[in-house]
C-alpha positions in Angstrom: 63.4 -228.6 -37.9 60.1 -230.4 -37.3 58.8 -227.6 -35.2 59.8 -225.1 -37.9 58.0 -227.1 -40.6 54.9 -227.4 -38.4 55.0 -223.6 -37.9 55.2 -223.0 -41.6 52.4 -225.5 -42.2 50.2 -223.6 -39.8 51.0 -220.3 -41.5 50.3 -221.9 -44.9 46.8 -223.1 -43.7 46.1 -219.8 -42.1 46.9 -218.0 -45.3 44.7 -220.3 -47.4 41.8 -219.8 -44.9 42.3 -216.0 -45.0 42.4 -215.9 -48.8 39.5 -218.3 -49.0 37.4 -216.1 -46.7 38.3 -213.1 -48.8 37.5 -214.8 -52.1 34.3 -216.4 -51.0 32.9 -213.4 -49.0 29.3 -212.9 -50.1 28.6 -209.6 -51.7 25.3 -208.1 -50.7 23.8 -204.8 -51.9 21.7 -202.7 -49.5 19.4 -200.0 -50.9 19.4 -196.7 -49.0 17.1 -193.8 -49.8 19.4 -191.1 -48.5 22.5 -190.7 -46.3 21.1 -189.7 -43.0 21.9 -190.4 -39.3 19.3 -193.2 -39.1 21.4 -195.2 -41.6 24.5 -195.0 -39.2 24.6 -198.8 -38.5 25.3 -199.5 -42.2 28.3 -197.1 -42.4 29.7 -198.3 -39.0 29.4 -201.9 -39.9 31.3 -201.3 -43.1 34.1 -199.1 -41.7 34.6 -201.1 -38.5 34.8 -204.4 -40.4 31.6 -206.0 -38.9 30.4 -207.0 -42.4 33.7 -208.6 -43.2 33.8 -210.5 -39.9 30.5 -212.1 -41.0 31.8 -213.1 -44.4 30.0 -210.3 -46.2 31.0 -207.3 -48.3 28.2 -204.9 -47.8 27.7 -202.5 -50.7 25.5 -199.5 -49.9 23.5 -198.3 -52.9 21.8 -194.9 -52.5 18.7 -194.4 -54.6 15.3 -192.6 -54.3 13.0 -194.1 -51.7 10.4 -194.7 -54.5 12.8 -197.1 -56.2 14.1 -199.0 -53.2 11.4 -201.8 -53.3 11.2 -201.9 -57.1 15.0 -202.6 -57.3 14.7 -205.1 -54.5 12.0 -207.0 -56.4 14.1 -206.9 -59.5 16.9 -208.6 -57.7 19.4 -205.8 -58.1 19.7 -205.3 -54.4 19.2 -208.0 -51.7 18.1 -205.7 -48.8 16.2 -202.4 -48.5 16.4 -199.8 -45.7 13.1 -198.0 -46.6 10.7 -199.5 -44.1 7.7 -197.3 -45.0 7.8 -198.6 -48.6 8.5 -202.1 -47.5 5.5 -202.2 -45.1 3.2 -200.8 -47.9 4.4 -203.5 -50.3 3.8 -206.2 -47.6 0.3 -204.9 -47.0 -0.4 -205.2 -50.8 0.6 -208.9 -50.7 4.1 -208.6 -52.0 6.4 -211.2 -50.3 8.6 -208.8 -48.3 9.4 -208.9 -44.6 10.9 -206.3 -42.3 13.4 -208.1 -40.2 15.1 -205.3 -38.2 14.2 -201.8 -37.2 16.8 -199.1 -36.2 14.4 -196.4 -35.1 10.8 -196.3 -33.9 9.9 -192.7 -34.4 10.7 -189.7 -36.7 13.6 -187.4 -36.1 12.3 -184.1 -37.3 11.8 -180.9 -35.2 8.9 -178.5 -35.7 10.9 -175.3 -36.0 9.3 -171.9 -35.5 10.2 -168.5 -37.1 11.4 -165.7 -34.8 8.5 -164.6 -32.7 6.8 -168.0 -32.8 7.6 -169.5 -29.4 5.0 -172.2 -29.0 2.8 -174.5 -31.0 -0.3 -172.6 -29.9 1.2 -169.6 -31.8 0.5 -171.4 -35.1 -3.2 -170.8 -35.1 -4.1 -168.8 -38.2 -0.5 -169.1 -39.5 1.2 -170.8 -42.4 3.4 -173.9 -41.9 5.5 -175.8 -44.4 6.1 -179.4 -45.3 8.5 -180.8 -47.9 5.7 -182.9 -49.5 2.0 -183.7 -49.1 0.3 -187.0 -48.4 3.2 -188.7 -46.7 4.9 -189.0 -43.4 5.3 -185.3 -42.9 1.5 -184.8 -43.3 0.9 -187.4 -40.6 3.5 -185.8 -38.3 2.1 -182.3 -38.7 -1.5 -183.3 -38.1 -0.6 -185.3 -35.0 1.5 -182.5 -33.5 -1.3 -180.0 -34.0 -4.2 -182.2 -32.8 -2.2 -183.4 -29.7 -1.5 -179.7 -29.0 -5.3 -179.0 -29.1 -5.2 -177.2 -32.4 -7.6 -178.0 -35.2 -5.4 -178.6 -38.3 -8.0 -176.6 -40.3 -6.9 -173.6 -38.3 -3.4 -173.8 -39.9 -2.6 -173.3 -43.6 -0.1 -175.9 -44.9 2.0 -175.3 -47.9 4.8 -177.3 -49.5 8.4 -176.0 -49.9 10.8 -178.5 -51.6 14.2 -178.4 -49.9 15.1 -177.8 -46.3 17.4 -174.8 -47.1 14.5 -173.1 -48.8 12.3 -173.7 -45.7 14.9 -172.0 -43.5 14.9 -169.0 -45.9 11.1 -168.9 -45.7 11.3 -169.0 -41.9 13.8 -166.1 -41.8 11.7 -163.9 -44.0 8.5 -164.6 -42.1 6.8 -166.2 -45.2 6.0 -169.2 -43.0 5.6 -169.5 -39.2 7.0 -173.0 -38.8 8.4 -176.0 -40.7 9.3 -179.6 -40.1 13.1 -179.9 -40.4 15.4 -182.9 -40.4 18.9 -182.9 -38.8 21.2 -181.1 -39.6 18.8 -178.4 -40.9 17.0 -178.1 -37.6 20.2 -177.3 -35.8 21.3 -174.9 -38.6 18.0 -173.1 -38.1 18.6 -172.7 -34.4 21.9 -171.0 -35.2 19.9 -168.5 -37.3 17.6 -167.6 -34.4 14.7 -170.0 -35.0 12.9 -171.7 -32.2 12.3 -175.4 -31.4 8.6 -175.9 -31.0 8.6 -179.6 -30.5 10.4 -182.9 -31.3 8.2 -185.0 -33.6 9.3 -188.2 -31.8 7.3 -187.0 -28.8 4.1 -187.0 -30.9 4.5 -189.8 -33.3 5.8 -193.4 -33.2 6.6 -194.8 -36.6 9.4 -197.0 -37.8 11.3 -195.6 -40.8 14.7 -197.2 -41.2 15.9 -200.8 -40.8 16.3 -203.9 -42.9 13.7 -205.4 -45.2 14.1 -208.3 -47.7 12.2 -210.7 -49.9 10.6 -213.7 -48.4 12.5 -215.7 -51.0 15.8 -214.5 -49.4 14.6 -215.6 -45.9 13.9 -219.1 -47.3 16.9 -219.4 -49.6 19.6 -217.7 -47.4 18.6 -217.5 -43.8 22.2 -217.8 -42.6 23.1 -214.7 -44.7 20.2 -212.8 -43.1 21.4 -213.7 -39.6 25.0 -212.8 -40.4 23.9 -209.4 -41.8 21.8 -208.8 -38.7 24.6 -209.8 -36.4 26.9 -207.3 -38.1 24.4 -204.5 -37.8 23.7 -205.4 -34.2 27.4 -205.1 -33.4 27.6 -201.9 -35.3 24.7 -200.4 -33.3 26.3 -201.4 -30.0 29.6 -200.0 -31.1 28.1 -196.7 -32.2 26.2 -196.4 -28.9 29.3 -196.8 -26.8 31.9 -195.0 -29.0 30.6 -191.6 -29.9 34.1 -190.1 -30.5 35.1 -193.0 -32.8 31.8 -192.9 -34.7 31.8 -189.1 -35.5 34.5 -189.4 -38.1 32.5 -192.1 -39.9 29.4 -189.8 -39.9 31.6 -187.0 -41.1 32.7 -189.0 -44.1 29.3 -190.5 -44.8 27.2 -187.4 -44.4 29.9 -185.0 -45.7 29.5 -182.6 -42.7 32.8 -181.1 -41.4 31.2 -179.3 -38.5 32.0 -181.5 -35.4 29.6 -179.6 -33.1 26.8 -180.2 -35.6 27.6 -183.9 -35.9 27.6 -184.3 -32.2 24.2 -182.7 -31.9 22.8 -185.0 -34.7 24.3 -188.0 -32.9 22.8 -187.1 -29.6 19.3 -186.5 -31.0 19.4 -189.8 -32.9 19.9 -191.7 -29.6 16.3 -190.6 -28.7 14.7 -192.6 -31.5 16.8 -195.8 -31.5 15.1 -199.2 -30.8 16.7 -201.2 -28.1 17.4 -204.4 -30.0 15.9 -204.0 -33.5 12.4 -204.9 -32.4 9.3 -202.8 -31.7 6.3 -203.7 -29.5 3.0 -205.2 -30.6 1.1 -202.0 -30.2 3.4 -200.1 -32.7 3.3 -203.0 -35.1 -0.5 -202.9 -35.0 -0.5 -199.1 -35.5 2.0 -199.3 -38.4 -0.1 -201.9 -40.2 -3.3 -199.9 -39.6 -1.8 -196.7 -40.9 -0.5 -198.5 -44.0 -3.9 -200.2 -44.7 -5.6 -196.8 -44.5 -3.0 -195.3 -46.9 -3.3 -198.2 -49.3 -7.2 -198.4 -49.0 -7.1 -202.0 -47.9 -10.0 -203.0 -45.7 -9.1 -206.6 -44.8 -7.1 -207.4 -41.7 -3.4 -208.1 -42.3 -1.5 -210.4 -39.9 1.7 -209.0 -38.4 3.6 -212.1 -39.7 2.9 -210.9 -43.3 4.8 -207.7 -42.6 7.4 -208.2 -39.8 9.6 -211.2 -38.9 12.0 -210.5 -36.0 13.0 -214.2 -35.6 16.3 -213.5 -37.2 17.4 -211.1 -34.5 19.6 -212.3 -31.7 17.7 -213.9 -28.9 17.0 -211.5 -26.0 
């Protein structure tokens, strides 16, 4: 009888603890500019229960990249995934730190139209970007210059929408375009050619976790728990391709399993090892942001990045 009462008491305490953990789980909101493969750790952490295991209910809020930092500053989200915008804000003196980086280079391919088989074939031709003055401009110029082509020898136009770019490639209106997955792989099915992977020409962090300095001061434990959940999600995704593809299918709304597998495999080329990047890339990232923002003064890395919340190596 005593043993039975003791067993019931343990069950009762366990139930209270379980309910308490559920009731008091911290709800955090994470701003995401778009649903792409580079955001995979967020979706895996949510579906596999890694957020919950850290006492968090991670809510992913998709919004335009231009709004990510504004909404973060307004306090409507606690974390932002748009690292380019976060770095630019830090450079301008806004109290934001990037605490984790998922990828350290862009994922686009330079895709050539039928008959365009190499980058050298682009001399005197027309190439397309989705927008001017941003990351794609930087990528295209570096691909051309590193391939010994003067960017002035190539005409660059903008075509909004990746599907529209593929159509322009098929008709010969343009000779090449920078395409993100899955559109690069769709273009190859249409007979287009892979001229080069942008990650082989440019190193530039784009997706990760950024937050306000106030959050780091007020809730450092929450930050560490979020990063632990994402670290576990990244490790799980790396070792369990077959189990992760259904998550990607739901998140990205792509039913083609062969296409998803190709996207997953390409993404592995750009992942950081442990959420950090080296000092050289940090310096290059700050330099590029200063040039874009027309800021002459030196900016210390500690004003932009803080990797101290990541697990110890």
